[in-house]
Amino acid sequence: MTTSQPAPGGQMPVGQPDAFGPPPGGQPTAPKRSKIGWLRFAIPVLVVVIGGGLFLYNHFTGTGSAQAGECLSVTEFSRTADEPKKADCGAQEANVKIGARVAGDESCPEGDYDTISMSGRMSYKLCLVVNVKQGDCLKGYLSKTAGYQKVSCTDPAKDAEMVKVAAVSDQATCEGTEATGVATYSTPPTTLCIKTAK
C-alpha cells in the first residue's frame, strides 16, 4: 500500500485532489466574452471605410476632381438636385462642359455661364457651357432649373435648336442666322446661336 505525502511546505503534489475540497462557490469560471463585443471596434472601422469609399467615388465620378474642359451630366440646377456626374463629352447625357473652375467666392469669367457651387472642406464654383454642336436640339433649355436634354429635332418637346456654334466670343457671329437668342462665353471662346421655341 502506498500513500501520498504532502510536498515540502504543506503543498499537495500537482495533480492530487485538495484535501479541503474545492474553494467556496464552486469551480472558478473563465469570464465570458460578449458575442457582439467586436462591434465596438468594427463599426468605427466600417464607418471610416465607407466614408473613404464615398469620398473616392465622388472624387473620381463627381465634381471633386473635375477640371476645365471636362464634361458633366447635370439633371437639375437646384440646391436639392443630385450631384452632377462626370461624363464623356461625346455622350448623350453630357449636357454641360466646364469652362472654368474658380474658388467659391470668385466670379466666373465673362459670359452666360450656368454655375454650380460646391461647399464643404474645399468650396469651389464650376462655370458651365452648354455642351452642344451645330444642329443639336435641346429640351429644358428654357427652364430655370431643369438640366438640358439632347433630343431629336423632331421631338415636340424640344425648346431650342443650335443653328450655329462658333469658337469665338462674339454676338455678331449670329447675324444673318435664324437665331432668336445668343449665348457667349469668354473661356473657352464660344458663341451659341440658338433658335428657341418661344
N, CA, C and O of each residue as an XYZ file, in Angstrom:
792
protein
N       0.849     -1.174      0.000
C       0.000      0.000      0.000
C       0.887      1.227      0.000
O       1.864      1.319      0.744
N       0.507      2.195     -0.884
C       1.311      3.416     -0.960
C       0.490      4.574     -0.496
O      -0.731      4.578     -0.648
N       1.122      5.529      0.051
C       0.440      6.743      0.491
C       1.144      7.931     -0.110
O       2.336      7.892     -0.415
N       0.357      9.018     -0.278
C       0.927     10.260     -0.806
C       1.305     11.135      0.351
O       0.523     11.340      1.279
N       2.472     11.635      0.294
C       2.934     12.530      1.340
C       2.823     13.968      0.836
O       3.070     14.248     -0.337
N       2.459     14.842      1.710
C       2.439     16.242      1.296
C       3.825     16.679      0.864
O       4.829     16.269      1.447
N       3.871     17.504     -0.148
C       5.140     18.048     -0.598
C       5.675     18.976      0.456
O       4.908     19.491      1.270
N       6.972     19.204      0.466
C       7.537     20.163      1.430
C       6.789     21.479      1.373
O       6.444     21.972      0.299
N       6.542     22.047      2.562
C       5.815     23.313      2.626
C       4.327     23.074      2.739
O       3.552     24.027      2.669
N       3.900     21.837      2.912
C       2.490     21.548      3.135
C       1.661     21.503      1.880
O       0.442     21.371      1.982
N       2.250     21.604      0.681
C       1.501     21.598     -0.568
C       1.334     20.173     -1.041
O       2.232     19.344     -0.896
N       0.167     19.899     -1.611
C      -0.059     18.583     -2.196
C       0.636     18.561     -3.544
O       0.752     19.595     -4.201
N       1.100     17.394     -3.961
C       1.718     17.308     -5.278
C       0.728     17.709     -6.353
O      -0.484     17.575     -6.189
N       1.263     18.200     -7.448
C       0.426     18.616     -8.563
C      -0.388     17.432     -9.050
O       0.130     16.324     -9.191
N      -1.647     17.671     -9.301
C      -2.492     16.607     -9.823
C      -3.244     15.872     -8.718
O      -4.091     15.031     -9.018
N      -2.964     16.160     -7.469
C      -3.661     15.498     -6.363
C      -4.837     16.341     -5.922
O      -4.755     17.569     -5.949
N      -5.948     15.702     -5.508
C      -7.096     16.486     -5.041
C      -6.757     17.240     -3.773
O      -5.987     16.761     -2.940
N      -7.334     18.421     -3.631
C      -7.145     19.234     -2.432
C      -7.858     18.542     -1.278
O      -9.023     18.160     -1.392
N      -7.158     18.387     -0.188
C      -7.756     17.696      0.965
C      -8.937     18.447      1.514
O      -9.785     17.854      2.182
N      -9.018     19.720      1.258
C     -10.112     20.524      1.814
C     -11.240     20.737      0.829
O     -12.180     21.466      1.146
N     -11.193     20.129     -0.367
C     -12.258     20.245     -1.359
C     -12.106     21.523     -2.168
O     -11.176     22.300     -1.950
N     -13.027     21.737     -3.107
C     -12.952     22.928     -3.951
C     -13.197     24.194     -3.163
O     -13.832     24.138     -2.110
N     -12.723     25.322     -3.624
C     -12.940     26.578     -2.893
C     -14.420     26.901     -2.830
O     -15.196     26.441     -3.668
N     -14.822     27.700     -1.831
C     -16.247     28.052     -1.706
C     -16.763     28.668     -3.004
O     -16.052     29.421     -3.670
N     -17.992     28.343     -3.350
C     -18.611     28.893     -4.551
C     -18.382     28.031     -5.766
O     -18.804     28.408     -6.860
N     -17.739     26.903     -5.631
C     -17.560     26.016     -6.772
C     -16.314     26.358     -7.557
O     -15.480     27.147     -7.113
N     -16.196     25.758     -8.727
C     -15.030     25.940     -9.575
C     -15.023     27.360    -10.154
O     -16.074     27.870    -10.543
N     -13.853     28.001    -10.215
C     -13.810     29.325    -10.847
C     -14.108     29.185    -12.336
O     -13.702     28.211    -12.969
N     -14.818     30.163    -12.887
C     -15.175     30.102    -14.302
C     -14.471     31.235    -15.041
O     -14.246     32.313    -14.491
N     -14.125     30.965    -16.314
C     -13.479     31.984    -17.142
C     -14.495     33.059    -17.490
O     -15.659     32.738    -17.731
N     -14.096     34.320    -17.524
C     -15.059     35.368    -17.891
C     -15.572     35.140    -19.299
O     -14.814     34.770    -20.195
N     -16.863     35.364    -19.487
C     -17.478     35.165    -20.801
C     -17.217     36.382    -21.673
O     -17.313     37.520    -21.214
N     -16.884     36.131    -22.941
C     -16.692     37.220    -23.896
C     -18.015     37.483    -24.581
O     -18.711     36.556    -24.995
N     -18.360     38.766    -24.698
C     -19.608     39.117    -25.367
C     -19.518     38.754    -26.841
O     -18.501     38.995    -27.492
N     -20.572     38.185    -27.347
C     -20.587     37.797    -28.758
C     -20.635     39.006    -29.677
O     -20.288     38.901    -30.853
N     -21.058     40.147    -29.162
C     -21.131     41.346    -30.005
C     -20.097     42.398    -29.594
O     -20.135     43.530    -30.075
N     -19.185     42.025    -28.713
C     -18.163     42.974    -28.284
C     -17.298     43.473    -29.418
O     -16.810     44.602    -29.380
N     -17.102     42.633    -30.438
C     -16.267     43.023    -31.581
C     -16.863     44.198    -32.353
O     -16.154     44.890    -33.083
N     -18.192     44.426    -32.187
C     -18.832     45.532    -32.907
C     -18.282     46.890    -32.466
O     -18.292     47.854    -33.231
N     -17.792     46.951    -31.196
C     -17.237     48.225    -30.718
C     -16.079     48.678    -31.593
O     -15.846     49.875    -31.763
N     -15.363     47.719    -32.140
C     -14.218     48.047    -32.990
C     -14.590     48.051    -34.466
O     -14.067     48.843    -35.250
N     -15.505     47.151    -34.835
C     -15.837     47.002    -36.256
C     -16.634     48.182    -36.794
O     -16.408     48.606    -37.927
N     -17.556     48.718    -36.015
C     -18.424     49.795    -36.521
C     -17.617     51.049    -36.865
O     -17.800     51.593    -37.954
N     -16.727     51.535    -35.979
C     -15.942     52.723    -36.385
C     -15.084     52.470    -37.626
O     -14.944     53.347    -38.479
N     -14.509     51.261    -37.722
C     -13.692     50.936    -38.893
C     -14.563     50.941    -40.143
O     -14.156     51.453    -41.186
N     -15.766     50.370    -40.036
C     -16.690     50.317    -41.169
C     -17.098     51.724    -41.609
O     -17.178     52.007    -42.804
N     -17.353     52.598    -40.645
C     -17.734     53.979    -40.968
C     -16.607     54.684    -41.727
O     -16.857     55.400    -42.697
N     -15.363     54.475    -41.277
C     -14.222     55.104    -41.950
C     -14.065     54.566    -43.365
O     -13.819     55.324    -44.304
N     -14.211     53.233    -43.513
C     -14.048     52.621    -44.833
C     -15.124     53.108    -45.791
O     -14.822     53.449    -46.935
N     -16.385     53.145    -45.338
C     -17.482     53.599    -46.201
C     -17.308     55.072    -46.544
O     -17.468     55.470    -47.698
N     -16.977     55.886    -45.534
C     -16.771     57.317    -45.791
C     -15.650     57.555    -46.788
O     -15.776     58.386    -47.687
N     -14.547     56.819    -46.627
C     -13.437     56.954    -47.567
C     -13.821     56.506    -48.958
O     -13.426     57.117    -49.951
N     -14.602     55.425    -49.026
C     -15.064     54.934    -50.327
C     -15.943     55.938    -51.036
O     -15.807     56.153    -52.240
N     -16.851     56.558    -50.286
C     -17.737     57.561    -50.893
C     -16.949     58.777    -51.357
O     -17.239     59.356    -52.404
N     -15.935     59.163    -50.556
C     -15.105     60.301    -50.965
C     -14.393     59.996    -52.277
O     -14.382     60.820    -53.193
N     -13.793     58.795    -52.363
C     -13.073     58.430    -53.586
C     -14.021     58.316    -54.773
O     -13.685     58.718    -55.887
N     -15.229     57.757    -54.524
C     -16.203     57.625    -55.613
C     -16.576     59.005    -56.143
O     -16.616     59.225    -57.353
N     -16.855     59.945    -55.211
C     -17.202     61.302    -55.639
C     -16.019     61.967    -56.330
O     -16.185     62.688    -57.314
N     -14.819     61.714    -55.801
C     -13.635     62.364    -56.379
C     -13.444     61.957    -57.839
O     -13.091     62.786    -58.679
N     -13.676     60.687    -58.133
C     -13.415     60.205    -59.486
C     -14.631     60.250    -60.405
O     -14.468     60.306    -61.623
N     -15.856     60.228    -59.853
C     -17.041     60.232    -60.716
C     -17.844     61.523    -60.595
O     -18.625     61.838    -61.493
N     -17.675     62.274    -59.518
C     -18.412     63.511    -59.328
C     -17.567     64.715    -59.702
O     -16.685     64.635    -60.558
N     -17.853     65.835    -59.043
C     -17.172     67.077    -59.416
C     -15.917     67.347    -58.601
O     -15.230     68.341    -58.841
N     -15.601     66.472    -57.632
C     -14.463     66.720    -56.744
C     -13.163     66.996    -57.470
O     -12.406     67.877    -57.063
N     -12.888     66.263    -58.537
C     -11.638     66.460    -59.275
C     -11.883     67.048    -60.663
O     -10.962     67.118    -61.476
N     -13.118     67.470    -60.941
C     -13.467     67.965    -62.281
C     -12.713     69.256    -62.597
O     -12.590     70.143    -61.753
N     -12.214     69.340    -63.822
C     -11.434     70.496    -64.254
C     -11.995     71.051    -65.561
O     -12.808     70.408    -66.227
N     -11.550     72.248    -65.914
C     -11.971     72.891    -67.165
C     -11.713     71.962    -68.342
O     -10.667     71.320    -68.430
N     -12.685     71.903    -69.244
C     -12.574     71.049    -70.419
C     -13.289     69.723    -70.270
O     -13.586     69.066    -71.268
N     -13.574     69.313    -69.027
C     -14.289     68.062    -68.797
C     -15.794     68.313    -68.852
O     -16.256     69.441    -68.675
N     -16.543     67.255    -69.099
C     -17.998     67.381    -69.224
C     -18.717     66.704    -68.063
O     -18.194     65.789    -67.427
N     -19.923     67.180    -67.810
C     -20.739     66.659    -66.723
C     -22.150     66.363    -67.210
O     -22.609     66.887    -68.225
N     -22.813     65.515    -66.459
C     -24.243     65.289    -66.645
C     -24.956     65.955    -65.478
O     -24.790     65.543    -64.330
N     -25.744     66.979    -65.766
C     -26.476     67.715    -64.740
C     -27.959     67.482    -64.973
O     -28.488     67.836    -66.027
N     -28.624     66.895    -64.003
C     -30.052     66.615    -64.163
C     -30.913     67.819    -63.777
O     -32.018     67.998    -64.291
N     -30.392     68.635    -62.871
C     -31.172     69.786    -62.415
C     -30.248     70.828    -61.815
O     -29.281     70.496    -61.129
N     -30.552     72.091    -62.079
C     -29.783     73.194    -61.497
C     -30.536     73.729    -60.283
O     -31.226     74.745    -60.372
N     -30.399     73.041    -59.149
C     -31.040     73.492    -57.915
C     -30.259     72.939    -56.736
O     -29.436     72.036    -56.886
N     -30.529     73.493    -55.559
C     -29.812     73.065    -54.353
C     -30.158     71.638    -53.959
O     -29.351     70.961    -53.321
N     -31.347     71.169    -54.329
C     -31.785     69.833    -53.922
C     -31.473     68.768    -54.968
O     -31.801     67.596    -54.779
N     -30.849     69.164    -56.054
C     -30.580     68.213    -57.140
C     -29.481     67.231    -56.753
O     -28.671     67.494    -55.865
N     -29.476     66.095    -57.441
C     -28.381     65.148    -57.279
C     -27.095     65.809    -57.759
O     -27.115     66.665    -58.644
N     -25.982     65.405    -57.168
C     -24.704     65.993    -57.579
C     -24.387     65.589    -59.013
O     -24.607     64.441    -59.400
N     -23.872     66.526    -59.801
C     -23.501     66.203    -61.185
C     -22.477     65.085    -61.239
O     -21.698     64.894    -60.305
N     -22.484     64.354    -62.332
C     -21.538     63.264    -62.535
C     -20.687     63.553    -63.778
O     -21.161     64.145    -64.748
N     -19.444     63.129    -63.727
C     -18.580     63.265    -64.900
C     -19.132     62.394    -66.026
O     -19.694     61.327    -65.779
N     -18.970     62.853    -67.244
C     -19.422     62.095    -68.413
C     -18.489     62.379    -69.576
O     -17.894     63.453    -69.661
N     -18.365     61.415    -70.466
C     -17.588     61.620    -71.679
C     -18.258     62.717    -72.499
O     -19.477     62.702    -72.667
N     -17.490     63.656    -73.003
C     -18.073     64.807    -73.705
C     -18.890     64.423    -74.932
O     -19.732     65.202    -75.378
N     -18.657     63.243    -75.482
C     -19.429     62.804    -76.639
C     -20.682     62.029    -76.274
O     -21.457     61.654    -77.154
N     -20.893     61.782    -74.981
C     -22.057     61.007    -74.542
C     -23.327     61.853    -74.572
O     -23.283     63.071    -74.402
N     -24.445     61.192    -74.788
C     -25.744     61.861    -74.860
C     -26.058     62.631    -73.579
O     -26.635     63.718    -73.626
N     -25.672     62.058    -72.432
C     -26.021     62.684    -71.154
C     -25.082     63.818    -70.753
O     -25.356     64.523    -69.782
N     -23.975     64.010    -71.486
C     -23.018     65.078    -71.161
C     -23.572     66.403    -71.673
O     -23.307     66.795    -72.810
N     -24.338     67.087    -70.835
C     -25.045     68.278    -71.316
C     -24.330     69.601    -71.027
O     -24.733     70.643    -71.544
N     -23.273     69.571    -70.207
C     -22.502     70.795    -69.959
C     -21.015     70.484    -69.955
O     -20.593     69.371    -69.643
N     -20.233     71.493    -70.309
C     -18.772     71.383    -70.278
C     -18.258     72.445    -69.318
O     -18.776     73.561    -69.284
N     -17.237     72.098    -68.535
C     -16.680     73.050    -67.579
C     -15.804     74.054    -68.322
O     -14.779     73.694    -68.900
N     -16.223     75.318    -68.297
C     -15.434     76.377    -68.913
C     -14.334     76.842    -67.989
O     -13.232     77.167    -68.431
N     -14.644     76.873    -66.677
C     -13.656     77.300    -65.683
C     -14.063     76.766    -64.324
O     -15.240     76.547    -64.042
N     -13.060     76.566    -63.499
C     -13.285     76.181    -62.095
C     -12.631     77.258    -61.251
O     -11.434     77.513    -61.379
N     -13.419     77.895    -60.383
C     -12.904     79.009    -59.589
C     -13.215     78.767    -58.120
O     -14.024     77.904    -57.778
N     -12.565     79.538    -57.257
C     -12.844     79.444    -55.820
C     -14.289     79.834    -55.559
O     -14.896     80.577    -56.331
N     -14.831     79.323    -54.462
C     -16.247     79.524    -54.160
C     -16.698     80.966    -54.108
O     -17.855     81.264    -54.404
N     -15.789     81.882    -53.731
C     -16.173     83.290    -53.613
C     -15.776     84.114    -54.845
O     -15.943     85.334    -54.856
N     -15.252     83.450    -55.878
C     -14.842     84.161    -57.089
C     -15.946     84.144    -58.135
O     -16.854     83.315    -58.081
N     -15.861     85.061    -59.079
C     -16.823     85.130    -60.174
C     -16.313     84.338    -61.362
O     -15.109     84.159    -61.542
N     -17.246     83.870    -62.165
C     -16.873     83.181    -63.400
C     -16.317     84.202    -64.391
O     -16.545     85.401    -64.234
N     -15.595     83.743    -65.404
C     -15.163     84.666    -66.465
C     -16.392     85.290    -67.123
O     -17.516     84.852    -66.883
N     -16.185     86.287    -67.932
C     -17.304     86.968    -68.584
C     -18.040     85.995    -69.518
O     -17.424     85.290    -70.317
N     -19.356     85.979    -69.395
C     -20.138     85.110    -70.271
C     -21.454     84.674    -69.648
O     -21.802     85.064    -68.534
N     -22.165     83.859    -70.396
C     -23.506     83.406    -69.995
C     -23.456     82.027    -69.336
O     -24.270     81.161    -69.654
N     -22.521     81.823    -68.436
C     -22.313     80.524    -67.806
C     -23.451     80.137    -66.872
O     -24.014     80.975    -66.167
N     -23.776     78.850    -66.884
C     -24.535     78.266    -65.781
C     -23.498     77.989    -64.704
O     -22.323     77.791    -65.014
N     -23.913     77.973    -63.452
C     -22.942     77.719    -62.384
C     -23.465     76.666    -61.413
O     -24.667     76.528    -61.182
N     -22.523     75.946    -60.867
C     -22.805     75.033    -59.762
C     -21.768     75.339    -58.695
O     -20.567     75.317    -58.965
N     -22.231     75.622    -57.487
C     -21.324     75.915    -56.379
C     -21.323     74.735    -55.421
O     -22.379     74.229    -55.042
N     -20.130     74.302    -55.033
C     -19.975     73.197    -54.098
C     -19.312     73.739    -52.840
O     -18.291     74.423    -52.911
N     -19.901     73.427    -51.681
C     -19.323     73.889    -50.421
C     -18.887     72.688    -49.604
O     -19.315     71.562    -49.856
N     -18.039     72.934    -48.631
C     -17.512     71.864    -47.799
C     -16.079     72.175    -47.447
O     -15.696     73.336    -47.309
N     -15.275     71.109    -47.299
C     -13.864     71.285    -46.942
C     -13.158     72.157    -47.966
O     -12.312     72.984    -47.624
N     -13.522     71.957    -49.240
C     -12.994     72.800    -50.311
C     -14.172     73.363    -51.097
O     -14.866     72.616    -51.786
N     -14.405     74.654    -51.003
C     -15.505     75.280    -51.725
C     -15.014     75.723    -53.098
O     -13.921     76.272    -53.235
N     -15.836     75.476    -54.107
C     -15.467     75.888    -55.455
C     -16.728     76.086    -56.284
O     -17.824     75.671    -55.907
N     -16.534     76.731    -57.419
C     -17.641     77.001    -58.330
C     -17.237     76.524    -59.720
O     -16.116     76.761    -60.171
N     -18.163     75.851    -60.387
C     -17.937     75.415    -61.761
C     -18.720     76.325    -62.696
O     -19.921     76.527    -62.514
N     -18.043     76.869    -63.688
C     -18.660     77.745    -64.684
C     -18.907     76.899    -65.924
O     -17.963     76.426    -66.556
N     -20.167     76.711    -66.270
C     -20.546     75.695    -67.246
C     -21.043     76.269    -68.571
O     -21.805     77.236    -68.604
N     -20.591     75.648    -69.657
C     -21.007     75.985    -71.018
C     -21.913     74.856    -71.498
O     -21.646     73.688    -71.217
N     -22.975     75.188    -72.214
C     -23.844     74.143    -72.763
C     -23.015     73.314    -73.747
O     -22.391     73.862    -74.656
N     -23.013     72.009    -73.564
C     -22.206     71.110    -74.397
C     -23.011     70.671    -75.617
O     -23.714     69.662    -75.578
N     -22.900     71.438    -76.698
C     -23.665     71.151    -77.922
C     -22.799     71.401    -79.147
O     -21.738     72.021    -79.080
N     -23.291     70.898    -80.258
C     -22.672     71.201    -81.542
C     -23.768     71.710    -82.477
O     -24.956     71.565    -82.192
N     -23.365     72.294    -83.569
C     -24.338     72.841    -84.520
C     -25.308     71.743    -84.965
O     -24.897     70.637    -85.319
N     -26.605     72.073    -84.939
C     -27.633     71.119    -85.341
C     -28.266     70.375    -84.186
O     -29.293     69.723    -84.373
N     -27.675     70.452    -82.971
C     -28.271     69.782    -81.812
C     -29.544     70.490    -81.373
O     -29.672     71.707    -81.501
N     -30.483     69.705    -80.851
C     -31.712     70.256    -80.275
C     -31.801     69.854    -78.814
O     -31.338     68.786    -78.416
N     -32.407     70.732    -78.022
C     -32.484     70.510    -76.586
C     -33.911     70.624    -76.072
O     -34.751     71.329    -76.631
N     -34.146     69.904    -74.991
C     -35.366     70.065    -74.196
C     -34.918     70.569    -72.830
O     -33.925     70.083    -72.289
N     -35.625     71.519    -72.275
C     -35.261     72.062    -70.969
C     -34.370     73.285    -71.044
O     -33.958     73.807    -70.009
N     -34.063     73.755    -72.243
C     -33.188     74.921    -72.368
C     -33.820     76.171    -71.765
O     -33.131     76.998    -71.168
N     -35.129     76.304    -71.924
C     -35.813     77.500    -71.422
C     -36.214     77.391    -69.951
O     -36.703     78.357    -69.367
N     -36.009     76.227    -69.359
C     -36.341     76.043    -67.944
C     -35.301     76.740    -67.076
O     -34.134     76.841    -67.453
N     -35.730     77.219    -65.917
C     -34.796     77.873    -64.999
C     -33.999     76.857    -64.179
O     -32.932     77.191    -63.663
N     -34.498     75.619    -64.049
C     -33.822     74.637    -63.196
C     -33.498     73.312    -63.883
O     -32.549     72.640    -63.479
N     -34.245     72.919    -64.895
C     -34.043     71.601    -65.500
C     -32.700     71.503    -66.211
O     -32.243     72.465    -66.829
N     -32.080     70.350    -66.119
C     -30.857     70.107    -66.876
C     -31.213     69.933    -68.346
O     -32.265     69.385    -68.676
N     -30.344     70.396    -69.216
C     -30.605     70.283    -70.654
C     -30.599     68.814    -71.076
O     -29.787     68.020    -70.602
N     -31.519     68.473    -71.972
C     -31.538     67.123    -72.531
C     -31.452     67.211    -74.043
O     -32.225     67.929    -74.677
N     -30.517     66.482    -74.614
C     -30.409     66.449    -76.066
C     -31.514     65.541    -76.600
O     -31.659     64.398    -76.168
N     -32.286     66.069    -77.542
C     -33.398     65.320    -78.119
C     -33.350     65.434    -79.636
O     -32.612     66.246    -80.194
N     -34.146     64.610    -80.283
C     -34.263     64.706    -81.741
C     -34.908     66.043    -82.087
O     -35.760     66.539    -81.349
N     -34.504     66.616    -83.198
C     -35.066     67.909    -83.598
C     -36.525     67.784    -84.040
O     -37.196     68.795    -84.250
N     -37.017     66.556    -84.182
C     -38.443     66.355    -84.495
C     -39.263     66.154    -83.227
O     -40.486     66.029    -83.291
N     -38.594     66.122    -82.074
C     -39.295     65.925    -80.798
C     -40.134     67.172    -80.486
O     -39.596     68.278    -80.427
N     -41.453     67.000    -80.286
C     -42.288     68.178    -79.998
C     -41.933     68.867    -78.679
O     -42.335     70.008    -78.449
N     -41.178     68.177    -77.809
C     -40.807     68.769    -76.518
C     -39.576     69.661    -76.619
O     -39.227     70.335    -75.650
N     -38.911     69.679    -77.775
C     -37.693     70.499    -77.902
C     -38.055     71.973    -77.741
O     -39.117     72.422    -78.172
N     -37.149     72.709    -77.112
C     -37.390     74.155    -76.986
C     -36.199     74.984    -77.456
O     -36.198     76.206    -77.306
N     -35.184     74.331    -78.024
C     -34.039     75.081    -78.552
C     -33.316     74.263    -79.610
O     -33.207     73.041    -79.510
N     -32.820     74.967    -80.633
C     -32.023     74.341    -81.681
C     -30.774     75.182    -81.897
O     -30.853     76.405    -82.007
N     -29.623     74.525    -81.958
C     -28.361     75.230    -82.153
C     -28.143     75.431    -83.653
O     -27.753     74.502    -84.360
N     -28.399     76.647    -84.131
C     -28.265     76.889    -85.570
C     -26.820     77.197    -85.958
O     -26.435     77.068    -87.121
N     -26.021     77.610    -84.959
C     -24.600     77.852    -85.229
C     -23.828     77.788    -83.907
O     -24.279     78.322    -82.894
N     -22.676     77.139    -83.924
C     -21.778     77.093    -82.766
C     -20.404     77.511    -83.272
O     -19.835     76.865    -84.151
N     -19.876     78.595    -82.710
C     -18.602     79.138    -83.196
C     -17.588     79.221    -82.061
O     -17.960     79.428    -80.906
N     -16.319     79.061    -82.386
C     -15.237     79.102    -81.399
C     -14.724     80.515    -81.197
O     -13.515     80.734    -81.116
N     -15.634     81.476    -81.116
C     -15.303     82.877    -80.809
C     -16.366     83.383    -79.828
O     -17.466     82.836    -79.749
N     -16.022     84.417    -79.096
C     -16.995     85.012    -78.180
C     -17.438     86.357    -78.750
O     -16.900     87.409    -78.405
N     -18.439     86.288    -79.638
C     -18.878     87.495    -80.348
C     -20.314     87.318    -80.823
O     -20.595     86.476    -81.675
N     -21.214     88.113    -80.268
C     -22.634     88.012    -80.634
C     -22.862     88.261    -82.121
O     -23.810     87.733    -82.702
N     -22.008     89.054    -82.731
C     -22.176     89.376    -84.152
C     -22.072     88.126    -85.028
O     -22.501     88.128    -86.182
N     -21.504     87.069    -84.470
C     -21.380     85.812    -85.205
C     -22.747     85.273    -85.623
O     -22.861     84.559    -86.619
N     -23.772     85.612    -84.865
C     -25.104     85.066    -85.122
C     -25.918     85.909    -86.111
O     -27.037     85.539    -86.467
N     -25.366     87.027    -86.548
C     -26.099     87.865    -87.503
C     -26.308     87.102    -88.818
O     -25.401     86.436    -89.318
N     -27.508     87.215    -89.354
C     -27.826     86.552    -90.606
C     -28.276     85.108    -90.440
O     -28.540     84.426    -91.430
N     -28.366     84.633    -89.197
C     -28.863     83.274    -88.958
C     -30.308     83.346    -88.475
O     -30.854     84.436    -88.302
N     -30.925     82.194    -88.259
C     -32.293     82.138    -87.747
C     -32.344     82.237    -86.223
O     -33.406     82.068    -85.624
N     -31.215     82.508    -85.604
C     -31.149     82.520    -84.143
C     -32.060     83.586    -83.545
O     -32.139     84.711    -84.039
N     -32.743     83.202    -82.472
C     -33.563     84.152    -81.716
C     -32.902     84.474    -80.379
O     -33.374     85.331    -79.633
N     -31.814     83.784    -80.088
C     -31.070     84.017    -78.850
C     -29.604     83.715    -79.053
O     -29.234     82.951    -79.944
N     -28.768     84.319    -78.219
C     -27.316     84.145    -78.327
C     -26.754     83.912    -76.933
O     -27.170     84.562    -75.973
N     -25.803     82.979    -76.821
C     -25.056     82.784    -75.576
C     -23.578     82.855    -75.922
O     -23.109     82.170    -76.831
N     -22.848     83.690    -75.188
C     -21.408     83.816    -75.433
C     -20.633     83.471    -74.157
O     -21.110     83.686    -73.043
N     -19.443     82.938    -74.348
C     -18.570     82.547    -73.239
C     -17.151     82.985    -73.609
O     -16.702     82.799    -74.740
N     -16.463     83.566    -72.636
C     -15.097     84.025    -72.910
C     -14.060     82.921    -72.744
O     -12.999     82.972    -73.366
N     -14.356     81.915    -71.908
C     -13.422     80.819    -71.645
C     -14.150     79.484    -71.663
O     -14.963     79.242    -70.771
N     -13.905     78.610    -72.620
C     -13.174     78.896    -73.849
C     -14.036     79.767    -74.753
O     -15.261     79.736    -74.631
N     -13.440     80.543    -75.656
C     -14.239     81.430    -76.501
C     -15.272     80.630    -77.302
O     -14.922     79.789    -78.129
N     -16.546     80.912    -77.037
C     -17.627     80.154    -77.679
C     -18.838     81.056    -77.860
O     -19.144     81.879    -76.997
N     -19.522     80.899    -78.980
C     -20.805     81.567    -79.195
C     -21.806     80.529    -79.678
O     -21.541     79.769    -80.609
N     -22.965     80.514    -79.022
C     -24.071     79.648    -79.426
C     -25.150     80.514    -80.026
O     -25.638     81.446    -79.386
N     -25.527     80.207    -81.260
C     -26.641     80.911    -81.925
C     -27.844     79.966    -81.808
O     -27.853     78.879    -82.385
N     -28.846     80.398    -81.055
C     -29.919     79.484    -80.639
C     -31.264     79.935    -81.176
O     -31.636     81.101    -81.045
N     -31.976     79.021    -81.770
C     -33.350     79.264    -82.192
C     -34.242     78.613    -81.154
O     -34.302     77.389    -81.045
N     -34.943     79.456    -80.385
C     -35.769     78.921    -79.317
C     -37.217     78.763    -79.782
O     -37.639     79.336    -80.787
N     -37.953     77.974    -79.022
C     -39.344     77.671    -79.377
C     -40.267     78.839    -79.066
O     -41.385     78.881    -79.579
N     -39.840     79.778    -78.250
C     -40.709     80.899    -77.867
C     -39.995     82.212    -78.100
O     -40.558     83.276    -77.840
